[in-house]
Amino acid sequence: MAERRTISRIEPDAMALRALAHPVRMRMLGLLRIEGPATASGLAERLGLNSGATSYHLRQLARHGFIVEDEERGNARDRWWKSAHESTVFHSDNSDDDALDAGIAFAEAALQNQIGQMKAALAQYGSLSAEWRDASTLSDLIIPLTATDAKALIERLNRVIADAMEQAPKLGGPYPPDVEPFTVMLHAFPRPSEEGNEQ
């Protein structure tokens, strides 16, 4: 583990959350955070898009402060983009319906992205080394708690994860030998009723 460092975060408003809720923008931001700076053409190739659509999505991400131009790379013809922050902090805002709706739209898009990542991880599980298989888990735990106790538990778990992030190398690489981006997804909620799961 590296020395402890500060994790840069963005806490978007409702309008920015709506902009990020687009699945292509979410994937672009993830690629820029994890793999480092890229051009519109490089991202277009990775995502199977044309460069015009990619440039449009990049401008939207930049407009809302998620990415910035990487001035150390490229030139007037070849613009490079990088993530402005390592993490997006989303707190549900129940103060008005618009903020709540924007938060739900973002959460739905994020969940779809996470489901895709989990499926890809499971498909590649058999080809992982024994060490990485041993370090991976898929857990489903249900604990009877009050809302206050549940919030305290989430805060403790988030502190543990934040501590690990602060001691790890910065996202975007390059990484030391044997170090890879490791995904931790935390989903926590009151268990939905069986009736609520019926289609």
mmCIF file of C-alpha atoms in Angstrom:
data_model
loop_
_atom_site.group_PDB
_atom_site.id
_atom_site.type_symbol
_atom_site.label_atom_id
_atom_site.label_comp_id
_atom_site.label_asym_id
_atom_site.label_seq_id
_atom_site.Cartn_x
_atom_site.Cartn_y
_atom_site.Cartn_z
ATOM 1 C CA MET A 1 0.000 0.000 0.000
ATOM 2 C CA ALA A 2 1.147 3.527 -0.816
ATOM 3 C CA GLU A 3 1.159 6.462 1.591
ATOM 4 C CA ARG A 4 -2.257 7.722 2.634
ATOM 5 C CA ARG A 5 -3.653 10.294 0.193
ATOM 6 C CA THR A 6 -6.796 12.355 -0.281
ATOM 7 C CA ILE A 7 -9.442 10.926 -2.618
ATOM 8 C CA SER A 8 -10.884 13.560 -4.950
ATOM 9 C CA ARG A 9 -14.677 13.403 -5.076
ATOM 10 C CA ILE A 10 -17.523 15.156 -6.839
ATOM 11 C CA GLU A 11 -21.006 15.515 -5.377
ATOM 12 C CA PRO A 12 -23.166 16.425 -8.385
ATOM 13 C CA ASP A 13 -26.396 18.393 -8.239
ATOM 14 C CA ALA A 14 -29.636 17.096 -9.756
ATOM 15 C CA MET A 15 -28.879 18.402 -13.259
ATOM 16 C CA ALA A 16 -25.407 16.856 -13.284
ATOM 17 C CA LEU A 17 -26.792 13.557 -11.962
ATOM 18 C CA ARG A 18 -29.249 13.465 -14.856
ATOM 19 C CA ALA A 19 -26.408 14.083 -17.326
ATOM 20 C CA LEU A 20 -24.326 11.283 -15.812
ATOM 21 C CA ALA A 21 -27.271 8.855 -15.771
ATOM 22 C CA HIS A 22 -26.717 8.189 -19.502
ATOM 23 C CA PRO A 23 -25.148 4.684 -19.782
ATOM 24 C CA VAL A 24 -22.532 5.748 -22.358
ATOM 25 C CA ARG A 25 -21.384 8.682 -20.218
ATOM 26 C CA MET A 26 -21.194 6.465 -17.175
ATOM 27 C CA ARG A 27 -18.973 3.990 -19.055
ATOM 28 C CA MET A 28 -16.793 6.807 -20.434
ATOM 29 C CA LEU A 29 -16.254 8.301 -17.003
ATOM 30 C CA GLY A 30 -15.421 4.856 -15.625
ATOM 31 C CA LEU A 31 -12.843 4.245 -18.374
ATOM 32 C CA LEU A 32 -11.214 7.635 -17.833
ATOM 33 C CA ARG A 33 -11.042 7.054 -14.079
ATOM 34 C CA ILE A 34 -9.713 3.510 -14.203
ATOM 35 C CA GLU A 35 -7.572 3.456 -17.350
ATOM 36 C CA GLY A 36 -6.483 7.086 -17.420
ATOM 37 C CA PRO A 37 -6.674 9.856 -20.025
ATOM 38 C CA ALA A 38 -7.939 9.156 -23.548
ATOM 39 C CA THR A 39 -8.977 10.883 -26.763
ATOM 40 C CA ALA A 40 -12.502 10.928 -28.193
ATOM 41 C CA SER A 41 -11.371 8.609 -31.005
ATOM 42 C CA GLY A 42 -9.799 6.182 -28.534
ATOM 43 C CA LEU A 43 -12.965 6.081 -26.451
ATOM 44 C CA ALA A 44 -15.125 5.768 -29.578
ATOM 45 C CA GLU A 45 -13.165 2.673 -30.603
ATOM 46 C CA ARG A 46 -13.459 1.146 -27.123
ATOM 47 C CA LEU A 47 -17.203 1.804 -26.921
ATOM 48 C CA GLY A 48 -18.122 1.050 -30.532
ATOM 49 C CA LEU A 49 -19.369 4.607 -31.195
ATOM 50 C CA ASN A 50 -18.636 7.200 -33.843
ATOM 51 C CA SER A 51 -16.335 10.029 -32.820
ATOM 52 C CA GLY A 52 -19.085 12.677 -33.165
ATOM 53 C CA ALA A 53 -21.312 10.966 -30.592
ATOM 54 C CA THR A 54 -18.320 10.375 -28.345
ATOM 55 C CA SER A 55 -17.296 14.035 -28.513
ATOM 56 C CA TYR A 56 -20.843 15.091 -27.629
ATOM 57 C CA HIS A 57 -20.903 12.872 -24.540
ATOM 58 C CA LEU A 58 -17.460 14.090 -23.498
ATOM 59 C CA ARG A 59 -18.630 17.718 -23.750
ATOM 60 C CA GLN A 60 -21.602 16.886 -21.517
ATOM 61 C CA LEU A 61 -19.334 15.271 -18.925
ATOM 62 C CA ALA A 62 -17.005 18.291 -19.048
ATOM 63 C CA ARG A 63 -19.905 20.741 -18.778
ATOM 64 C CA HIS A 64 -20.924 19.203 -15.456
ATOM 65 C CA GLY A 65 -17.391 18.970 -14.047
ATOM 66 C CA PHE A 66 -16.845 15.206 -14.292
ATOM 67 C CA ILE A 67 -13.913 15.443 -16.715
ATOM 68 C CA VAL A 68 -11.378 18.056 -17.828
ATOM 69 C CA GLU A 69 -9.058 18.428 -20.767
ATOM 70 C CA ASP A 70 -5.623 16.892 -20.134
ATOM 71 C CA GLU A 71 -3.389 19.796 -21.126
ATOM 72 C CA GLU A 72 -0.202 17.736 -20.718
ATOM 73 C CA ARG A 73 -1.168 15.560 -23.678
ATOM 74 C CA GLY A 74 -2.286 16.112 -27.248
ATOM 75 C CA ASN A 75 -2.573 19.207 -29.375
ATOM 76 C CA ALA A 76 -5.245 21.313 -31.117
ATOM 77 C CA ARG A 77 -6.214 18.375 -33.357
ATOM 78 C CA ASP A 78 -5.963 15.648 -30.753
ATOM 79 C CA ARG A 79 -7.638 16.574 -27.459
ATOM 80 C CA TRP A 80 -7.134 14.286 -24.480
ATOM 81 C CA TRP A 81 -9.603 14.049 -21.615
ATOM 82 C CA LYS A 82 -9.159 12.895 -18.040
ATOM 83 C CA SER A 83 -11.384 12.377 -15.054
ATOM 84 C CA ALA A 84 -11.560 15.361 -12.723
ATOM 85 C CA HIS A 85 -12.242 13.167 -9.677
ATOM 86 C CA GLU A 86 -11.755 9.573 -8.535
ATOM 87 C CA SER A 87 -15.201 9.144 -7.035
ATOM 88 C CA THR A 88 -18.786 10.351 -7.400
ATOM 89 C CA VAL A 89 -20.582 10.859 -4.104
ATOM 90 C CA PHE A 90 -24.339 10.520 -4.360
ATOM 91 C CA HIS A 91 -26.527 11.422 -1.406
ATOM 92 C CA SER A 92 -30.249 11.091 -1.914
ATOM 93 C CA ASP A 93 -31.839 14.495 -1.528
ATOM 94 C CA ASN A 94 -35.411 14.246 -0.309
ATOM 95 C CA SER A 95 -35.862 18.026 -0.193
ATOM 96 C CA ASP A 96 -37.731 18.169 -3.515
ATOM 97 C CA ASP A 97 -39.203 15.818 -6.082
ATOM 98 C CA ASP A 98 -36.806 16.867 -8.876
ATOM 99 C CA ALA A 99 -33.733 16.004 -6.814
ATOM 100 C CA LEU A 100 -35.282 12.695 -5.750
ATOM 101 C CA ASP A 101 -36.183 11.813 -9.363
ATOM 102 C CA ALA A 102 -32.672 12.702 -10.560
ATOM 103 C CA GLY A 103 -31.179 10.534 -7.832
ATOM 104 C CA ILE A 104 -33.363 7.582 -8.763
ATOM 105 C CA ALA A 105 -32.506 7.969 -12.478
ATOM 106 C CA PHE A 106 -28.798 8.008 -11.611
ATOM 107 C CA ALA A 107 -29.148 5.013 -9.288
ATOM 108 C CA GLU A 108 -30.956 3.015 -12.000
ATOM 109 C CA ALA A 109 -28.220 3.750 -14.556
ATOM 110 C CA ALA A 110 -25.492 2.961 -12.028
ATOM 111 C CA LEU A 111 -27.162 -0.324 -11.125
ATOM 112 C CA GLN A 112 -27.349 -1.399 -14.781
ATOM 113 C CA ASN A 113 -23.654 -0.551 -15.159
ATOM 114 C CA GLN A 114 -22.799 -2.520 -12.017
ATOM 115 C CA ILE A 115 -24.830 -5.541 -13.123
ATOM 116 C CA GLY A 116 -22.866 -5.534 -16.398
ATOM 117 C CA GLN A 117 -19.577 -5.419 -14.494
ATOM 118 C CA MET A 118 -20.653 -8.258 -12.201
ATOM 119 C CA LYS A 119 -21.667 -10.440 -15.160
ATOM 120 C CA ALA A 120 -18.332 -9.762 -16.877
ATOM 121 C CA ALA A 121 -16.454 -10.553 -13.655
ATOM 122 C CA LEU A 122 -18.313 -13.845 -13.264
ATOM 123 C CA ALA A 123 -17.617 -14.770 -16.899
ATOM 124 C CA GLN A 124 -13.876 -14.202 -16.301
ATOM 125 C CA TYR A 125 -13.774 -15.810 -12.843
ATOM 126 C CA GLY A 126 -12.489 -19.169 -14.115
ATOM 127 C CA SER A 127 -9.503 -17.544 -15.833
ATOM 128 C CA LEU A 128 -8.378 -15.637 -12.719
ATOM 129 C CA SER A 129 -5.358 -16.754 -10.746
ATOM 130 C CA ALA A 130 -6.069 -18.706 -7.560
ATOM 131 C CA GLU A 131 -5.054 -15.629 -5.540
ATOM 132 C CA TRP A 132 -7.572 -13.356 -7.275
ATOM 133 C CA ARG A 133 -10.314 -15.988 -7.078
ATOM 134 C CA ASP A 134 -9.642 -16.237 -3.345
ATOM 135 C CA ALA A 135 -9.856 -12.408 -3.048
ATOM 136 C CA SER A 136 -13.233 -12.265 -4.831
ATOM 137 C CA THR A 137 -16.654 -12.716 -3.274
ATOM 138 C CA LEU A 138 -20.347 -12.426 -4.014
ATOM 139 C CA SER A 139 -22.176 -12.050 -0.713
ATOM 140 C CA ASP A 140 -25.830 -11.641 0.188
ATOM 141 C CA LEU A 141 -26.366 -11.035 3.900
ATOM 142 C CA ILE A 142 -29.605 -10.008 5.614
ATOM 143 C CA ILE A 143 -29.467 -8.504 9.123
ATOM 144 C CA PRO A 144 -32.487 -7.350 11.170
ATOM 145 C CA LEU A 145 -31.692 -3.686 12.027
ATOM 146 C CA THR A 146 -33.350 -0.369 12.800
ATOM 147 C CA ALA A 147 -32.869 2.434 10.257
ATOM 148 C CA THR A 148 -30.448 4.104 12.687
ATOM 149 C CA ASP A 149 -28.373 0.929 13.100
ATOM 150 C CA ALA A 150 -28.422 0.319 9.337
ATOM 151 C CA LYS A 151 -27.105 3.831 8.657
ATOM 152 C CA ALA A 152 -24.344 3.356 11.248
ATOM 153 C CA LEU A 153 -23.341 0.050 9.630
ATOM 154 C CA ILE A 154 -23.114 1.649 6.168
ATOM 155 C CA GLU A 155 -21.028 4.503 7.577
ATOM 156 C CA ARG A 156 -18.601 1.985 9.157
ATOM 157 C CA LEU A 157 -18.308 0.001 5.918
ATOM 158 C CA ASN A 158 -17.737 3.189 3.922
ATOM 159 C CA ARG A 159 -14.982 4.233 6.338
ATOM 160 C CA VAL A 160 -13.214 0.876 5.835
ATOM 161 C CA ILE A 161 -13.453 1.223 2.039
ATOM 162 C CA ALA A 162 -12.326 4.878 2.125
ATOM 163 C CA ASP A 163 -9.339 3.885 4.263
ATOM 164 C CA ALA A 164 -8.308 1.278 1.684
ATOM 165 C CA MET A 165 -8.691 3.804 -1.158
ATOM 166 C CA GLU A 166 -6.586 6.388 0.661
ATOM 167 C CA GLN A 167 -3.731 3.877 1.027
ATOM 168 C CA ALA A 168 -3.947 2.485 -2.521
ATOM 169 C CA PRO A 169 -2.289 3.888 -5.662
ATOM 170 C CA LYS A 170 -4.289 6.523 -7.547
ATOM 171 C CA LEU A 171 -6.737 5.228 -10.133
ATOM 172 C CA GLY A 172 -5.630 5.568 -13.743
ATOM 173 C CA GLY A 173 -2.312 3.755 -13.356
ATOM 174 C CA PRO A 174 0.342 2.864 -13.963
ATOM 175 C CA TYR A 175 0.124 0.395 -11.092
ATOM 176 C CA PRO A 176 2.880 -1.477 -9.248
ATOM 177 C CA PRO A 177 3.404 -5.159 -10.156
ATOM 178 C CA ASP A 178 0.576 -7.449 -8.989
ATOM 179 C CA VAL A 179 -1.752 -4.457 -8.418
ATOM 180 C CA GLU A 180 -5.000 -4.258 -10.396
ATOM 181 C CA PRO A 181 -8.128 -2.132 -10.047
ATOM 182 C CA PHE A 182 -10.307 -4.045 -7.577
ATOM 183 C CA THR A 183 -14.052 -3.371 -7.599
ATOM 184 C CA VAL A 184 -16.082 -3.212 -4.401
ATOM 185 C CA MET A 185 -19.829 -2.650 -4.843
ATOM 186 C CA LEU A 186 -21.910 -1.885 -1.791
ATOM 187 C CA HIS A 187 -25.670 -2.313 -2.097
ATOM 188 C CA ALA A 188 -27.712 -1.978 1.076
ATOM 189 C CA PHE A 189 -31.453 -1.534 1.486
ATOM 190 C CA PRO A 190 -34.474 -2.753 3.442
ATOM 191 C CA ARG A 191 -35.413 -6.133 1.995
ATOM 192 C CA PRO A 192 -38.223 -5.638 -0.533
ATOM 193 C CA SER A 193 -41.412 -7.593 0.096
ATOM 194 C CA GLU A 194 -42.040 -10.618 -2.092
ATOM 195 C CA GLU A 195 -45.181 -8.886 -3.419
ATOM 196 C CA GLY A 196 -43.017 -5.961 -4.548
ATOM 197 C CA ASN A 197 -40.877 -8.336 -6.635
ATOM 198 C CA GLU A 198 -43.777 -9.735 -8.629
ATOM 199 C CA GLN A 199 -44.041 -8.579 -12.253
#
